[in-house]
CSV table of C-alpha atoms in Angstrom, one decimal:
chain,number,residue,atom,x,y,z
A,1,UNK,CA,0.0,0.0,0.0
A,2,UNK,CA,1.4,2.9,-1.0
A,3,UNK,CA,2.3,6.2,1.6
A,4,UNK,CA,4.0,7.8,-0.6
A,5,UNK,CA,4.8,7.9,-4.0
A,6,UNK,CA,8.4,8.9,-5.9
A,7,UNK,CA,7.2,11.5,-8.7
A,8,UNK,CA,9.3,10.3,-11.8
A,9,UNK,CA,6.6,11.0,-13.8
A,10,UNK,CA,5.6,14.2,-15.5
A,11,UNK,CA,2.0,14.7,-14.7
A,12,UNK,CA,2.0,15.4,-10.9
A,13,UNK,CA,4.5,18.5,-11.8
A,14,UNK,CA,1.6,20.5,-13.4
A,15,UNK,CA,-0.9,20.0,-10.2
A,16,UNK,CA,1.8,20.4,-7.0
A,17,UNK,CA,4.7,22.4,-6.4
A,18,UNK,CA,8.4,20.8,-7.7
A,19,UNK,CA,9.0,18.4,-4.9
A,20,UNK,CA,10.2,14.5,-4.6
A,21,UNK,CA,7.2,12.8,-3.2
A,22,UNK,CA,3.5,13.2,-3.7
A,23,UNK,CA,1.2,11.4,-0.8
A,24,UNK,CA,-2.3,10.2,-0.6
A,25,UNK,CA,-5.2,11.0,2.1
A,26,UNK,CA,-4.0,9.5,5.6
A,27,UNK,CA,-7.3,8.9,6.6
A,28,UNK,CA,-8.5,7.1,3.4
A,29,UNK,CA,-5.1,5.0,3.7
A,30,UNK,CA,-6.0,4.2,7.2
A,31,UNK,CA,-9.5,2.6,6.6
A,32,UNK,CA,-8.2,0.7,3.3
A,33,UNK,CA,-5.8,-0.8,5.6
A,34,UNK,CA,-8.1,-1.7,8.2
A,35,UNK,CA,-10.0,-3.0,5.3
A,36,UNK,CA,-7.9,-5.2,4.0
A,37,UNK,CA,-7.0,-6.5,7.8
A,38,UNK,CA,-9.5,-9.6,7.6
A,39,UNK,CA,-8.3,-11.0,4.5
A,40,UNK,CA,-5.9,-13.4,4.0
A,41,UNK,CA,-3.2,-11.4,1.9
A,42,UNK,CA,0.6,-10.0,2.8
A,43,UNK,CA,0.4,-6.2,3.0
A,44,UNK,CA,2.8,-4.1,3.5
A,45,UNK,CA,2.8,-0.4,4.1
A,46,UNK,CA,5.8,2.3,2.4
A,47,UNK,CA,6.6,4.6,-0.5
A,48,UNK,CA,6.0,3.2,-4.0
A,49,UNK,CA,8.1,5.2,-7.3
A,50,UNK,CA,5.5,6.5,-9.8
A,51,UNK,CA,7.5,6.4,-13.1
A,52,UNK,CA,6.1,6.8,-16.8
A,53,UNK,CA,9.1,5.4,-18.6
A,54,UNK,CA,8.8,1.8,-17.8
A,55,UNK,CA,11.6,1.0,-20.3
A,56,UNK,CA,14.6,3.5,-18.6
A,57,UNK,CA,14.4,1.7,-15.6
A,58,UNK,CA,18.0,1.3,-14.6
A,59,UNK,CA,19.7,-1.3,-12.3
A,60,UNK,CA,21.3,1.5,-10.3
A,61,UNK,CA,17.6,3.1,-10.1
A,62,UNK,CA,16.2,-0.1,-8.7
A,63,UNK,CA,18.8,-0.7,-6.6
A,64,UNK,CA,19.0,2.8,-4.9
A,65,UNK,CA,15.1,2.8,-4.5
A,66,UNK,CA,15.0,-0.5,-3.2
A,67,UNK,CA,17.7,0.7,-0.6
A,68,UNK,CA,15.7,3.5,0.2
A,69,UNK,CA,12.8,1.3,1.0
A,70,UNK,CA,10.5,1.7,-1.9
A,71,UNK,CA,8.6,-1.2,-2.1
A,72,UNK,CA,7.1,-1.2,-5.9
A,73,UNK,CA,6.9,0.5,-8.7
A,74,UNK,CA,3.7,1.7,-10.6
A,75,UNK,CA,2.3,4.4,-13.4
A,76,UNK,CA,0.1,6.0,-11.3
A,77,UNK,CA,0.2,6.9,-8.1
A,78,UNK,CA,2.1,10.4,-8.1
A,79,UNK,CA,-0.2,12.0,-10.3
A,80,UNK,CA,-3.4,10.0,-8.9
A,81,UNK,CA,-2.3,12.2,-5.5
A,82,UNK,CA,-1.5,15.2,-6.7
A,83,UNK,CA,-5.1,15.6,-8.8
A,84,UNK,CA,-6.4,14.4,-5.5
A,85,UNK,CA,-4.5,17.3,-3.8
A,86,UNK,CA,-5.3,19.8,-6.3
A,87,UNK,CA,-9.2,19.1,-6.4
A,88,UNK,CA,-9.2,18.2,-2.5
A,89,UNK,CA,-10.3,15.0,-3.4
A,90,UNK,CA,-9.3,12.0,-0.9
A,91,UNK,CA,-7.3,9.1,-2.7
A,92,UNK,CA,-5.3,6.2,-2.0
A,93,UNK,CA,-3.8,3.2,-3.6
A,94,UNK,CA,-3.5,-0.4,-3.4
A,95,UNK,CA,-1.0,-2.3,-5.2
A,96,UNK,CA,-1.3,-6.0,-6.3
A,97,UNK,CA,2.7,-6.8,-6.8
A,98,UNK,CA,2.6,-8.5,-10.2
A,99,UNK,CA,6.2,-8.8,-11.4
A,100,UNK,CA,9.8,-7.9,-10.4
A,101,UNK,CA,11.9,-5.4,-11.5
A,102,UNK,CA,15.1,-7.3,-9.8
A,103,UNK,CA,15.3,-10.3,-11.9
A,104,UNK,CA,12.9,-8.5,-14.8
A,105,UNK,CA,10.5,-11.4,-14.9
A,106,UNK,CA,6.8,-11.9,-14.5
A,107,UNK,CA,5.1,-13.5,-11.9
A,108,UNK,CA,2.6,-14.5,-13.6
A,109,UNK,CA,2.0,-17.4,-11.7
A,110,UNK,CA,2.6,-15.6,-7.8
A,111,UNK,CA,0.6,-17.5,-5.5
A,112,UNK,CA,0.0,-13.6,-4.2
A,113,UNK,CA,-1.1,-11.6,-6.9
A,114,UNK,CA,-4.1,-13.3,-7.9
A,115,UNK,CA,-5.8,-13.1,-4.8
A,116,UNK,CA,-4.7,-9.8,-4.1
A,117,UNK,CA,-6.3,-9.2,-7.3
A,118,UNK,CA,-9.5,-10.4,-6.3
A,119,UNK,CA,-9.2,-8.5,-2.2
A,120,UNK,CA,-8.8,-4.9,-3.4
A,121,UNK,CA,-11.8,-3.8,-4.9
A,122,UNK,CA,-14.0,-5.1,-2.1
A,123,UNK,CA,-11.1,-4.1,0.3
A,124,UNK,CA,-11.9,-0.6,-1.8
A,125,UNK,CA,-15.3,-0.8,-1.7
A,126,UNK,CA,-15.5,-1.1,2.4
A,127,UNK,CA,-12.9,1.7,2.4
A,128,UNK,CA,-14.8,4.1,0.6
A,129,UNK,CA,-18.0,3.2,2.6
A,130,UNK,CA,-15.9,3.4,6.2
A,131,UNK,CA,-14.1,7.1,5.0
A,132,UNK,CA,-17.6,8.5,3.7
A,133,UNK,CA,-19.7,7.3,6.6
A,134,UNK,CA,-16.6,8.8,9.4
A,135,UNK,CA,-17.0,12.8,9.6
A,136,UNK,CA,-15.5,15.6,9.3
A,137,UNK,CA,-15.8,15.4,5.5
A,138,UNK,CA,-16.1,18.8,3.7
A,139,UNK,CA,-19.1,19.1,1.5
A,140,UNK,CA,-16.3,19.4,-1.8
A,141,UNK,CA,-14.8,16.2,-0.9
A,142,UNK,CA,-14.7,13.5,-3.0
A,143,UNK,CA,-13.2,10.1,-2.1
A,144,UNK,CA,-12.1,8.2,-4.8
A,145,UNK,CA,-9.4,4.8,-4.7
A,146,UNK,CA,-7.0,3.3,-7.5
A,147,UNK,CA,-6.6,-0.5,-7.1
A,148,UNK,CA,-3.5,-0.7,-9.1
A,149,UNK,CA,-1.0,-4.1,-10.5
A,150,UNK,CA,2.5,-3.0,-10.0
A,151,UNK,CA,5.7,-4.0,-10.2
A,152,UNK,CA,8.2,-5.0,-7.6
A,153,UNK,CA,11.4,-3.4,-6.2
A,154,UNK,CA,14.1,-4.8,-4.6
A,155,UNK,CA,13.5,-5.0,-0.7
Protein backbone atom coordinates (compact mmCIF):
# COMPACT_ATOMS: atom_id res chain seq x y z
CA UNK A 1 0.00 0.00 0.00
CA UNK A 2 1.45 2.93 -0.99
CA UNK A 3 2.26 6.25 1.60
CA UNK A 4 3.95 7.83 -0.59
CA UNK A 5 4.78 7.87 -4.02
CA UNK A 6 8.44 8.93 -5.87
CA UNK A 7 7.24 11.55 -8.71
CA UNK A 8 9.30 10.32 -11.81
CA UNK A 9 6.61 11.02 -13.82
CA UNK A 10 5.64 14.22 -15.50
CA UNK A 11 2.02 14.67 -14.75
CA UNK A 12 2.04 15.42 -10.89
CA UNK A 13 4.45 18.46 -11.79
CA UNK A 14 1.57 20.46 -13.43
CA UNK A 15 -0.85 19.96 -10.15
CA UNK A 16 1.79 20.42 -6.98
CA UNK A 17 4.71 22.36 -6.41
CA UNK A 18 8.43 20.82 -7.66
CA UNK A 19 9.01 18.41 -4.95
CA UNK A 20 10.19 14.51 -4.58
CA UNK A 21 7.23 12.79 -3.19
CA UNK A 22 3.49 13.19 -3.65
CA UNK A 23 1.20 11.39 -0.80
CA UNK A 24 -2.27 10.21 -0.62
CA UNK A 25 -5.23 11.03 2.06
CA UNK A 26 -3.95 9.53 5.63
CA UNK A 27 -7.27 8.86 6.57
CA UNK A 28 -8.45 7.14 3.36
CA UNK A 29 -5.14 4.99 3.75
CA UNK A 30 -5.97 4.19 7.19
CA UNK A 31 -9.50 2.62 6.58
CA UNK A 32 -8.23 0.73 3.32
CA UNK A 33 -5.82 -0.85 5.60
CA UNK A 34 -8.14 -1.67 8.19
CA UNK A 35 -10.05 -2.98 5.27
CA UNK A 36 -7.90 -5.22 4.00
CA UNK A 37 -6.98 -6.53 7.81
CA UNK A 38 -9.52 -9.58 7.65
CA UNK A 39 -8.30 -10.95 4.55
CA UNK A 40 -5.86 -13.43 4.00
CA UNK A 41 -3.18 -11.44 1.87
CA UNK A 42 0.56 -10.02 2.81
CA UNK A 43 0.38 -6.19 3.00
CA UNK A 44 2.83 -4.10 3.49
CA UNK A 45 2.84 -0.37 4.11
CA UNK A 46 5.82 2.33 2.41
CA UNK A 47 6.63 4.55 -0.53
CA UNK A 48 6.00 3.18 -4.00
CA UNK A 49 8.06 5.17 -7.34
CA UNK A 50 5.53 6.54 -9.83
CA UNK A 51 7.47 6.35 -13.09
CA UNK A 52 6.10 6.80 -16.78
CA UNK A 53 9.11 5.37 -18.64
CA UNK A 54 8.78 1.78 -17.77
CA UNK A 55 11.65 0.96 -20.30
CA UNK A 56 14.57 3.53 -18.55
CA UNK A 57 14.40 1.70 -15.63
CA UNK A 58 17.99 1.31 -14.61
CA UNK A 59 19.69 -1.31 -12.31
CA UNK A 60 21.28 1.55 -10.32
CA UNK A 61 17.58 3.14 -10.07
CA UNK A 62 16.19 -0.08 -8.72
CA UNK A 63 18.82 -0.71 -6.58
CA UNK A 64 19.01 2.75 -4.87
CA UNK A 65 15.12 2.80 -4.45
CA UNK A 66 15.01 -0.48 -3.22
CA UNK A 67 17.73 0.71 -0.60
CA UNK A 68 15.73 3.47 0.18
CA UNK A 69 12.81 1.35 0.99
CA UNK A 70 10.47 1.74 -1.90
CA UNK A 71 8.59 -1.22 -2.09
CA UNK A 72 7.12 -1.17 -5.86
CA UNK A 73 6.87 0.50 -8.72
CA UNK A 74 3.67 1.67 -10.57
CA UNK A 75 2.28 4.45 -13.45
CA UNK A 76 0.08 6.00 -11.34
CA UNK A 77 0.23 6.94 -8.13
CA UNK A 78 2.09 10.44 -8.14
CA UNK A 79 -0.23 11.98 -10.31
CA UNK A 80 -3.37 9.98 -8.93
CA UNK A 81 -2.30 12.23 -5.46
CA UNK A 82 -1.50 15.21 -6.74
CA UNK A 83 -5.15 15.57 -8.77
CA UNK A 84 -6.37 14.43 -5.45
CA UNK A 85 -4.47 17.33 -3.82
CA UNK A 86 -5.29 19.83 -6.26
CA UNK A 87 -9.17 19.08 -6.42
CA UNK A 88 -9.23 18.21 -2.51
CA UNK A 89 -10.25 15.00 -3.45
CA UNK A 90 -9.27 11.96 -0.90
CA UNK A 91 -7.32 9.07 -2.65
CA UNK A 92 -5.33 6.22 -2.04
CA UNK A 93 -3.77 3.24 -3.64
CA UNK A 94 -3.51 -0.39 -3.36
CA UNK A 95 -1.04 -2.34 -5.24
CA UNK A 96 -1.27 -6.04 -6.31
CA UNK A 97 2.70 -6.84 -6.84
CA UNK A 98 2.61 -8.48 -10.20
CA UNK A 99 6.20 -8.75 -11.39
CA UNK A 100 9.79 -7.95 -10.41
CA UNK A 101 11.93 -5.36 -11.50
CA UNK A 102 15.14 -7.33 -9.84
CA UNK A 103 15.30 -10.32 -11.91
CA UNK A 104 12.92 -8.50 -14.80
CA UNK A 105 10.45 -11.42 -14.95
CA UNK A 106 6.78 -11.88 -14.46
CA UNK A 107 5.08 -13.47 -11.94
CA UNK A 108 2.57 -14.49 -13.58
CA UNK A 109 1.96 -17.38 -11.70
CA UNK A 110 2.62 -15.61 -7.84
CA UNK A 111 0.58 -17.53 -5.47
CA UNK A 112 -0.03 -13.62 -4.18
CA UNK A 113 -1.11 -11.60 -6.86
CA UNK A 114 -4.08 -13.35 -7.92
CA UNK A 115 -5.85 -13.07 -4.83
CA UNK A 116 -4.66 -9.82 -4.07
CA UNK A 117 -6.26 -9.18 -7.33
CA UNK A 118 -9.49 -10.40 -6.26
CA UNK A 119 -9.19 -8.53 -2.24
CA UNK A 120 -8.77 -4.92 -3.40
CA UNK A 121 -11.81 -3.81 -4.86
CA UNK A 122 -14.00 -5.08 -2.06
CA UNK A 123 -11.08 -4.09 0.30
CA UNK A 124 -11.94 -0.61 -1.79
CA UNK A 125 -15.31 -0.81 -1.68
CA UNK A 126 -15.47 -1.09 2.44
CA UNK A 127 -12.86 1.67 2.40
CA UNK A 128 -14.75 4.12 0.58
CA UNK A 129 -18.01 3.22 2.57
CA UNK A 130 -15.87 3.40 6.19
CA UNK A 131 -14.15 7.07 4.95
CA UNK A 132 -17.57 8.52 3.73
CA UNK A 133 -19.65 7.31 6.63
CA UNK A 134 -16.58 8.84 9.43
CA UNK A 135 -16.96 12.80 9.65
CA UNK A 136 -15.45 15.63 9.35
CA UNK A 137 -15.84 15.43 5.48
CA UNK A 138 -16.13 18.84 3.65
CA UNK A 139 -19.06 19.07 1.52
CA UNK A 140 -16.30 19.36 -1.85
CA UNK A 141 -14.78 16.16 -0.90
CA UNK A 142 -14.65 13.55 -3.01
CA UNK A 143 -13.22 10.09 -2.10
CA UNK A 144 -12.12 8.23 -4.84
CA UNK A 145 -9.36 4.78 -4.69
CA UNK A 146 -6.99 3.31 -7.49
CA UNK A 147 -6.63 -0.49 -7.15
CA UNK A 148 -3.45 -0.73 -9.14
CA UNK A 149 -1.01 -4.09 -10.51
CA UNK A 150 2.54 -3.02 -9.95
CA UNK A 151 5.74 -4.00 -10.25
CA UNK A 152 8.24 -4.98 -7.59
CA UNK A 153 11.39 -3.41 -6.21
CA UNK A 154 14.12 -4.75 -4.56
CA UNK A 155 13.51 -4.97 -0.66
Amino acid sequence: MGTSALRDEGLSRHYLPPGRTASPSPALTQHLTEALAPYDVPVTRGPIWTTDAPYRETAAEVSRYGADGVLAADMEAAAVFAVGHCRTVAVATVDAIADSLVDRRPRRHSPDTEPALHTAPAAAAQALHTSTASPPTPANTRVELLVNRSRRAPL
